Amino acid sequence: MREFEYAAPRTVKEAVALLARANGDARCLAGGTDLIAQMKEGRRSPSLIVDIKRIPDLMRLDYVERRGLRLGAGVPCSTIYEHPVVREKYPIIVDACSLVGSLQIQNRASVGGNLCNGAPSADTAPAFLALNATAVVAGPRGRRQLPLTEFFVGPGKTALAPGELLVEIIVPPPPARSAGNYLRFIPRNEMDIAVAGVGSVVVLGAKGVCKDARIALASVAPVPLRAHEAEERLRGRPLDAEAIREAGALAAAACKPISDVRGSADYRRHLVNVLTQRTLYACLKQLGVTGES
Amino acid sequence: MTVNGERYELLVDSRQTLLDALREGLSLYGTKEGCGNGNCGSCTVLLDDKPVDSCLVFALEADGHKVTTVEGLAKDGRLHPVQQSFMEHGSLQCGFCTPGFLVSAKALLDRNPNPTEHEVRLAIAGNLCRCTGYDKIVRAVMDAAAQGRGQRTAG
């Protein structure tokens, strides 16, 4: 491992100043479960590590009725899925955060780090994409907000400019009669990288009509992405078996998977179809609507 | 940092992991390095009472925090119930992964003294053992939990 400087600033301002001085040759350290492994393998060799865990803003998790959930970029997965408000209002976040690595990893790894790592397979990405989350980013020119859909640029690449850091994720309050579910496929029971992952959020209106649907996919394209056509097909229609089948097929058509050691592109498309349908049925079940399966 | 109840001041290189600091700096050789990238769990320690892979924590990050290693499990010369149970069930062969399993199991029983078999298997999913096939380990943890309950109801 290359030598590096280590800093643990107490404020976002200090962190931004440190990152600016490093000219793009710095990395933020949250849980470190991706970064330290990458540094050991020589895939990343920053000259400066900015440990963000001593910045109170980045370790905050709170819920405000009007604004929704504010999730500091450094909060570890286990703290998130154990949080009573998250458990009550955002079951899809619980699904996603309890699938990240092992318990040992979940006690360190943060959602902020999972998103900033930019992996196409990031388990938390579909959940937050389906929740219409916003990223709050701080940089030398102050703060900016961007929809999470604009955050992923390519494998390992995010919209963060050099000198910028992710401060928090904002998730809007869940609408009445909404539900969410994240499922992924891996060849074993625990601890693996998704072959495909699907996160769905649905909002029901009167008479079981789908008021809104958001479907997001991981591991099946260079970046985690939304399946817009599948969502469109569901909006304004009753969430019945036919609609769900069509949404599954459209989601499968939306992805651009590669074939690799985990699965062929065709297999991944098939998985997206199946997982999309399953997440939609899981949402109906959460809402107390008996869906067929 | 505080390790197994004792305070230590250590001078470390920024690249040193918590695992290295424990082994090389404090001569606590119970914690093992297996894969070095968070897959095998042999280096599991408790950081502020939560299991973590010490190979994926820089020693500097542990500054001011509390660490428990396998050496901190036995108290006053008496084995922790989970250690005793591992011995009775023959839950180890080569023994290399055992410290990690013991630390994960202790953390589980601390927060859930009455785990189901599924919960035990989940709690140790981040620890790899190439010898035992896990069954003996799972039985030992379940038995340690049952004995803990017995002691509590008896006491």
Coordinates of C-alpha atoms in Angstrom, one line a residue:
Chain A
M1 CA 0.0 0.0 0.0
R2 CA 1.3 3.4 -0.9
E3 CA 1.9 5.8 1.9
F4 CA -0.8 8.3 2.6
E5 CA -1.8 11.1 4.9
Y6 CA -4.7 10.6 7.2
A7 CA -7.0 13.3 8.4
A8 CA -10.2 13.1 10.6
P9 CA -11.8 16.6 10.3
R10 CA -14.6 17.7 12.6
T11 CA -16.6 19.8 10.1
V12 CA -17.7 19.5 6.4
K13 CA -15.9 22.8 5.7
E14 CA -12.6 21.3 7.0
A15 CA -13.1 18.2 4.9
V16 CA -13.8 20.2 1.8
A17 CA -10.6 22.3 2.4
L18 CA -8.6 19.1 2.8
L19 CA -10.0 17.5 -0.4
A20 CA -9.4 20.7 -2.3
R21 CA -5.8 20.8 -1.3
A22 CA -5.3 17.2 -2.5
N23 CA -6.2 18.0 -6.1
G24 CA -8.4 15.0 -6.7
D25 CA -5.8 12.6 -5.2
A26 CA -7.9 12.1 -2.0
R27 CA -10.6 9.6 -0.9
C28 CA -13.2 9.9 1.8
L29 CA -13.2 7.1 4.3
A30 CA -16.5 6.1 5.8
G31 CA -16.7 2.4 6.8
G32 CA -13.7 1.6 4.6
T33 CA -14.9 -1.9 3.7
D34 CA -14.6 -1.1 0.0
L35 CA -11.8 1.5 0.1
I36 CA -9.3 -0.3 2.4
A37 CA -9.8 -3.5 0.4
Q38 CA -9.2 -1.6 -2.9
M39 CA -6.1 0.1 -1.4
K40 CA -4.7 -3.3 -0.3
E41 CA -5.2 -4.6 -3.9
G42 CA -3.6 -1.4 -5.3
R43 CA -6.7 -0.5 -7.2
R44 CA -6.8 2.8 -5.5
S45 CA -3.9 4.6 -4.0
P46 CA -4.9 8.1 -2.7
S47 CA -2.3 10.3 -1.1
L48 CA -4.8 11.5 1.4
I49 CA -7.5 9.7 3.3
V50 CA -10.2 11.9 4.8
D51 CA -12.0 10.0 7.6
I52 CA -15.5 11.5 7.7
K53 CA -16.8 9.6 10.8
R54 CA -15.9 12.4 13.2
I55 CA -18.1 15.0 11.4
P56 CA -21.5 15.1 13.2
D57 CA -23.4 16.1 10.0
L58 CA -22.3 12.9 8.3
M59 CA -23.2 10.6 11.2
R60 CA -26.7 11.9 11.6
L61 CA -29.9 9.9 11.0
D62 CA -33.1 11.8 11.6
Y63 CA -36.6 12.0 10.3
V64 CA -38.6 15.2 10.0
E65 CA -42.3 14.8 9.1
R66 CA -42.2 17.4 6.3
R67 CA -38.8 16.8 4.8
G68 CA -38.4 13.1 5.3
L69 CA -35.3 11.0 6.2
R70 CA -31.9 12.7 6.4
L71 CA -29.3 10.0 6.3
G72 CA -25.7 11.1 6.9
A73 CA -23.3 9.6 4.4
G74 CA -21.2 7.9 7.1
V75 CA -23.9 6.1 9.0
P76 CA -23.3 2.4 9.0
C77 CA -25.8 0.0 7.5
S78 CA -26.6 -1.8 10.8
T79 CA -27.4 1.5 12.5
I80 CA -29.8 2.3 9.7
Y81 CA -31.7 -1.0 9.6
E82 CA -32.0 -1.1 13.4
H83 CA -33.4 2.4 13.5
P84 CA -37.1 2.3 14.5
V85 CA -38.2 5.1 12.1
V86 CA -36.5 3.4 9.2
R87 CA -38.1 0.0 10.1
E88 CA -41.5 1.6 10.3
K89 CA -41.4 3.9 7.2
Y90 CA -38.9 2.5 4.8
P91 CA -38.8 -1.3 4.8
I92 CA -37.0 -1.2 1.5
I93 CA -34.0 0.4 3.1
V94 CA -34.0 -2.3 5.8
D95 CA -34.1 -4.9 2.9
A96 CA -31.1 -3.3 1.2
C97 CA -28.9 -2.4 4.1
S98 CA -29.2 -5.9 5.7
L99 CA -27.9 -7.5 2.5
V100 CA -24.6 -5.5 2.3
G101 CA -21.8 -8.0 3.0
S102 CA -21.6 -9.7 6.4
L103 CA -22.6 -8.5 9.8
Q104 CA -19.0 -7.4 10.3
I105 CA -19.3 -5.4 7.1
Q106 CA -22.7 -3.9 8.0
N107 CA -21.3 -2.6 11.2
R108 CA -18.9 -0.4 9.3
A109 CA -20.1 0.0 5.7
S110 CA -22.2 3.1 5.1
V111 CA -24.8 3.8 2.5
G112 CA -22.8 6.9 1.5
G113 CA -19.8 4.7 0.8
N114 CA -21.8 2.1 -1.0
L115 CA -23.2 4.8 -3.3
C116 CA -19.9 6.7 -3.7
N117 CA -18.0 3.5 -4.5
G118 CA -20.1 3.6 -7.7
A119 CA -20.4 -0.2 -8.1
P120 CA -23.1 -1.3 -10.6
S121 CA -24.0 -3.9 -8.1
A122 CA -24.4 -1.6 -5.1
D123 CA -27.2 -3.1 -3.1
T124 CA -28.4 0.1 -1.6
A125 CA -28.6 2.0 -4.9
P126 CA -31.9 0.5 -6.2
A127 CA -33.6 1.1 -2.9
F128 CA -32.7 4.8 -2.8
L129 CA -33.3 5.3 -6.5
A130 CA -36.8 3.8 -6.1
L131 CA -37.4 6.1 -3.1
N132 CA -36.6 9.2 -5.2
A133 CA -33.7 10.1 -3.0
T134 CA -31.6 13.2 -3.3
A135 CA -27.9 13.5 -2.7
V136 CA -26.6 16.5 -0.8
V137 CA -23.0 17.2 -1.9
A138 CA -20.6 19.8 -0.4
G139 CA -17.7 21.2 -2.3
P140 CA -15.4 24.3 -2.6
R141 CA -18.3 26.3 -4.1
G142 CA -20.8 25.4 -1.4
R143 CA -23.6 22.8 -1.3
R144 CA -25.6 21.4 -4.2
Q145 CA -28.4 18.8 -4.4
L146 CA -28.9 16.3 -7.1
P147 CA -31.4 13.6 -7.7
L148 CA -29.7 10.2 -7.1
T149 CA -30.6 9.2 -10.7
E150 CA -27.9 11.7 -11.7
F151 CA -25.3 10.5 -9.2
F152 CA -24.1 7.4 -11.0
V153 CA -21.9 8.1 -14.1
G154 CA -20.2 4.8 -14.9
P155 CA -18.7 1.8 -13.1
G156 CA -16.8 3.2 -10.1
K157 CA -17.6 6.8 -11.2
T158 CA -20.0 9.2 -9.6
A159 CA -21.1 12.8 -10.3
L160 CA -18.8 14.0 -7.4
A161 CA -16.3 16.5 -8.7
P162 CA -12.8 16.5 -7.3
G163 CA -13.0 18.3 -3.9
E164 CA -16.6 17.3 -3.4
L165 CA -18.0 14.9 -0.8
L166 CA -21.4 13.4 -0.2
V167 CA -22.9 14.8 2.9
E168 CA -26.3 13.1 3.2
I169 CA -29.1 11.4 1.4
I170 CA -32.5 12.9 1.7
V171 CA -35.5 10.5 1.2
P172 CA -38.9 12.1 0.9
P173 CA -41.6 11.0 3.5
P174 CA -43.4 7.9 2.3
P175 CA -46.8 8.7 0.7
A176 CA -49.9 7.2 2.2
R177 CA -50.5 3.6 1.0
S178 CA -47.0 3.1 -0.3
A179 CA -44.7 0.1 0.1
G180 CA -41.2 -0.9 -1.0
N181 CA -39.2 -4.0 -1.4
Y182 CA -35.6 -4.9 -2.5
L183 CA -34.6 -8.3 -3.7
R184 CA -31.4 -9.6 -5.2
F185 CA -30.3 -12.8 -6.6
I186 CA -27.1 -14.4 -5.5
P187 CA -26.0 -18.0 -5.8
R188 CA -25.7 -18.6 -2.1
N189 CA -27.7 -17.6 1.0
E190 CA -25.5 -14.8 2.3
M191 CA -22.6 -12.5 1.5
D192 CA -22.3 -12.3 -2.2
I193 CA -22.4 -9.7 -5.0
A194 CA -25.8 -9.4 -6.7
V195 CA -26.2 -11.1 -10.0
A196 CA -29.2 -8.9 -10.4
G197 CA -31.0 -6.7 -7.9
V198 CA -34.4 -5.0 -8.1
G199 CA -36.0 -2.4 -5.8
S200 CA -39.6 -1.4 -6.2
V201 CA -41.8 1.2 -4.5
V202 CA -45.5 1.5 -5.3
V203 CA -48.1 3.9 -4.2
L204 CA -51.7 2.7 -4.3
G205 CA -54.7 5.0 -5.0
A206 CA -58.4 4.2 -4.9
K207 CA -59.7 0.8 -5.9
G208 CA -56.2 -0.7 -6.0
V209 CA -55.1 1.5 -8.9
C210 CA -51.4 2.2 -9.0
K211 CA -50.9 5.9 -8.4
D212 CA -47.1 5.7 -8.7
A213 CA -44.4 3.0 -9.2
R214 CA -40.7 3.3 -9.2
I215 CA -38.5 0.3 -10.2
A216 CA -34.7 0.4 -10.0
L217 CA -32.2 -2.2 -11.1
A218 CA -28.6 -3.1 -10.0
S219 CA -25.9 -5.3 -11.5
V220 CA -27.5 -5.3 -14.9
A221 CA -26.0 -2.2 -16.5
P222 CA -22.9 0.0 -16.1
V223 CA -24.7 2.0 -13.5
P224 CA -27.8 1.3 -11.2
L225 CA -30.8 2.6 -13.1
R226 CA -34.5 3.1 -13.1
A227 CA -36.8 1.1 -15.4
H228 CA -39.0 4.0 -16.6
E229 CA -41.1 2.1 -19.1
A230 CA -42.0 -0.5 -16.6
E231 CA -43.0 2.2 -14.2
E232 CA -45.1 4.0 -16.8
R233 CA -47.0 0.9 -17.7
L234 CA -48.1 0.5 -14.1
R235 CA -49.2 4.1 -13.4
G236 CA -53.0 4.5 -13.4
R237 CA -53.7 0.8 -13.8
P238 CA -54.9 -1.7 -11.3
L239 CA -51.9 -3.7 -10.0
D240 CA -53.1 -7.1 -11.2
A241 CA -51.2 -10.1 -12.4
E242 CA -51.2 -8.9 -16.0
A243 CA -49.8 -5.5 -15.2
I244 CA -47.2 -7.0 -13.0
R245 CA -46.2 -9.5 -15.7
E246 CA -45.8 -6.7 -18.2
A247 CA -43.8 -4.6 -15.8
G248 CA -41.4 -7.5 -15.3
A249 CA -40.9 -7.9 -19.1
L250 CA -40.4 -4.1 -19.5
A251 CA -37.9 -4.0 -16.7
A252 CA -36.0 -6.9 -18.3
A253 CA -36.0 -4.9 -21.5
A254 CA -34.6 -1.8 -19.8
C255 CA -31.4 -3.4 -18.6
K256 CA -28.1 -3.7 -20.4
P257 CA -26.3 -6.5 -18.7
I258 CA -23.0 -8.1 -19.4
S259 CA -22.2 -11.8 -19.3
D260 CA -19.6 -12.6 -16.7
V261 CA -18.6 -15.3 -14.2
R262 CA -21.8 -14.7 -12.2
G263 CA -24.3 -15.1 -15.0
S264 CA -25.0 -14.5 -18.7
A265 CA -26.7 -11.4 -19.9
D266 CA -29.8 -13.5 -20.8
Y267 CA -29.9 -15.0 -17.4
R268 CA -29.7 -11.5 -15.8
R269 CA -32.6 -10.2 -17.9
H270 CA -34.6 -13.2 -16.9
L271 CA -33.7 -12.5 -13.2
V272 CA -34.8 -8.9 -13.6
N273 CA -38.2 -10.0 -14.9
V274 CA -38.7 -12.4 -12.1
L275 CA -37.4 -10.2 -9.3
T276 CA -39.4 -7.2 -10.5
Q277 CA -42.6 -9.2 -10.3
R278 CA -41.7 -10.6 -6.9
T279 CA -40.9 -7.1 -5.5
L280 CA -44.2 -5.8 -6.8
Y281 CA -46.1 -8.7 -5.2
A282 CA -44.1 -8.1 -1.9
C283 CA -45.3 -4.5 -2.0
L284 CA -48.9 -5.6 -2.4
K285 CA -48.5 -8.0 0.5
Q286 CA -47.1 -5.2 2.6
L287 CA -50.1 -3.1 1.8
G288 CA -52.4 -5.9 2.8
V289 CA -53.6 -6.4 -0.7
T290 CA -53.6 -10.1 -1.6
G291 CA -51.8 -10.3 -4.9
E292 CA -51.6 -13.4 -6.9
S293 CA -48.2 -15.0 -7.3
Chain B
M1 CA -7.7 2.9 22.5
T2 CA -9.0 0.5 25.1
V3 CA -8.4 -3.1 24.4
N4 CA -10.0 -5.8 26.5
G5 CA -10.5 -3.3 29.3
E6 CA -7.0 -1.8 29.3
R7 CA -6.0 1.5 27.9
Y8 CA -3.1 1.6 25.3
E9 CA -1.3 4.3 23.6
L10 CA 0.2 3.2 20.3
L11 CA 2.3 4.9 17.6
V12 CA 1.1 3.6 14.3
D13 CA 1.8 4.1 10.6
S14 CA -1.3 5.4 8.7
R15 CA -1.3 2.2 6.7
Q16 CA -1.5 -0.1 9.7
T17 CA -4.8 -1.9 10.1
L18 CA -6.3 -2.5 13.5
L19 CA -5.5 -6.2 12.9
D20 CA -1.8 -5.3 12.5
A21 CA -1.8 -3.0 15.5
L22 CA -3.3 -5.7 17.7
R23 CA -0.9 -8.4 16.6
E24 CA 2.3 -6.5 16.0
G25 CA 1.8 -3.6 18.4
L26 CA 0.1 -5.3 21.3
S27 CA 1.2 -8.9 20.7
L28 CA -2.4 -10.1 20.8
Y29 CA -2.0 -13.0 18.4
G30 CA -5.4 -14.5 18.9
T31 CA -6.9 -12.4 16.1
K32 CA -5.9 -14.0 12.8
E33 CA -5.4 -12.7 9.3
G34 CA -7.1 -14.9 6.7
C35 CA -8.1 -13.3 3.5
G36 CA -7.2 -9.7 4.4
N37 CA -10.2 -8.3 2.5
G38 CA -13.2 -8.8 4.6
N39 CA -14.4 -12.1 3.3
C40 CA -13.4 -14.7 5.9
G41 CA -14.0 -13.1 9.2
S42 CA -10.9 -14.6 10.9
C43 CA -9.9 -11.2 12.0
T44 CA -13.2 -10.4 13.7
V45 CA -13.0 -8.2 16.8
L46 CA -15.6 -6.1 18.6
L47 CA -15.3 -2.4 18.0
D48 CA -17.5 -0.6 20.5
D49 CA -19.2 -4.0 21.1
K50 CA -20.0 -4.7 17.5
P51 CA -18.2 -7.3 15.4
V52 CA -16.0 -5.9 12.6
D53 CA -13.3 -7.2 10.3
S54 CA -10.2 -5.7 11.9
C55 CA -8.3 -6.1 8.5
L56 CA -10.6 -3.5 7.1
V57 CA -10.2 -0.9 9.8
F58 CA -7.2 1.4 10.0
A59 CA -5.6 1.4 13.4
L60 CA -6.0 5.2 13.4
E61 CA -9.8 4.9 13.1
A62 CA -9.9 3.0 16.4
D63 CA -8.5 6.0 18.2
G64 CA -10.5 6.6 21.3
H65 CA -12.6 3.5 20.8
K66 CA -13.1 0.2 22.7
V67 CA -11.8 -3.0 21.2
T68 CA -12.5 -6.6 22.4
T69 CA -10.4 -9.5 21.0
V70 CA -10.7 -13.2 21.6
E71 CA -8.2 -12.7 24.5
G72 CA -10.9 -10.6 26.3
L73 CA -13.5 -13.3 26.3
A74 CA -12.3 -15.4 29.2
K75 CA -12.7 -13.7 32.6
D76 CA -10.6 -14.5 35.7
G77 CA -9.3 -17.6 34.2
R78 CA -12.7 -18.9 33.3
L79 CA -13.6 -19.5 29.7
H80 CA -16.5 -17.7 28.1
P81 CA -19.5 -20.1 27.8
V82 CA -19.1 -20.1 24.0
Q83 CA -15.4 -21.1 24.3
Q84 CA -16.3 -23.9 26.7
S85 CA -19.1 -25.0 24.3
F86 CA -16.7 -25.0 21.3
M87 CA -14.4 -27.4 23.2
E88 CA -17.2 -29.7 24.3
H89 CA -18.7 -29.9 20.8
G90 CA -15.3 -30.3 19.0
S91 CA -16.2 -27.2 16.9
L92 CA -12.7 -26.7 15.5
Q93 CA -10.3 -28.7 13.6
C94 CA -7.3 -26.6 12.5
G95 CA -8.6 -23.8 14.8
F96 CA -7.5 -20.9 12.6
C97 CA -10.9 -19.5 12.2
T98 CA -12.0 -20.2 15.8
P99 CA -11.2 -16.8 17.4
G100 CA -13.3 -15.0 14.7
F101 CA -16.2 -17.4 15.3
L102 CA -15.9 -17.0 19.1
V103 CA -16.0 -13.2 18.8
S104 CA -19.0 -13.3 16.4
A105 CA -20.8 -15.8 18.6
K106 CA -20.2 -13.7 21.8
A107 CA -21.6 -10.6 20.1
L108 CA -24.7 -12.5 19.0
L109 CA -25.4 -13.9 22.4
D110 CA -24.9 -10.5 24.0
R111 CA -27.6 -9.0 21.9
N112 CA -29.8 -12.0 21.5
P113 CA -29.4 -14.7 24.2
N114 CA -32.0 -16.9 22.7
P115 CA -31.2 -17.1 19.0
T116 CA -32.8 -19.5 16.5
E117 CA -30.6 -21.7 14.4
H118 CA -31.2 -19.4 11.5
E119 CA -30.1 -16.4 13.5
V120 CA -26.9 -18.2 14.5
R121 CA -26.2 -19.1 10.9
L122 CA -26.8 -15.5 9.9
A123 CA -24.6 -14.1 12.7
I124 CA -21.6 -16.3 11.5
A125 CA -22.2 -15.9 7.8
G126 CA -19.2 -13.5 7.7
N127 CA -16.9 -16.2 9.1
L128 CA -15.5 -18.9 6.9
C129 CA -14.4 -22.3 8.2
R130 CA -13.0 -24.8 5.8
C131 CA -12.8 -27.8 8.2
T132 CA -16.0 -28.3 10.3
G133 CA -18.8 -27.7 7.8
Y134 CA -20.3 -25.3 10.4
D135 CA -22.7 -27.8 12.0
K136 CA -20.5 -28.3 15.1
I137 CA -20.0 -24.6 15.4
V138 CA -23.8 -23.9 15.2
R139 CA -24.5 -26.6 17.7
A140 CA -21.9 -25.1 20.1
V141 CA -23.4 -21.6 19.9
M142 CA -26.9 -23.0 20.3
D143 CA -25.8 -25.0 23.3
A144 CA -24.0 -22.0 24.9
A145 CA -27.2 -20.0 24.5
A146 CA -29.2 -22.8 26.1
Q147 CA -26.8 -23.1 29.0
G148 CA -26.9 -19.3 29.5
R149 CA -30.6 -19.5 29.8
G150 CA -30.3 -22.4 32.3
Q151 CA -27.9 -20.4 34.4
R152 CA -30.1 -17.4 34.4
T153 CA -33.3 -19.2 35.3
A154 CA -31.3 -21.2 38.0
G155 CA -29.8 -18.0 39.3

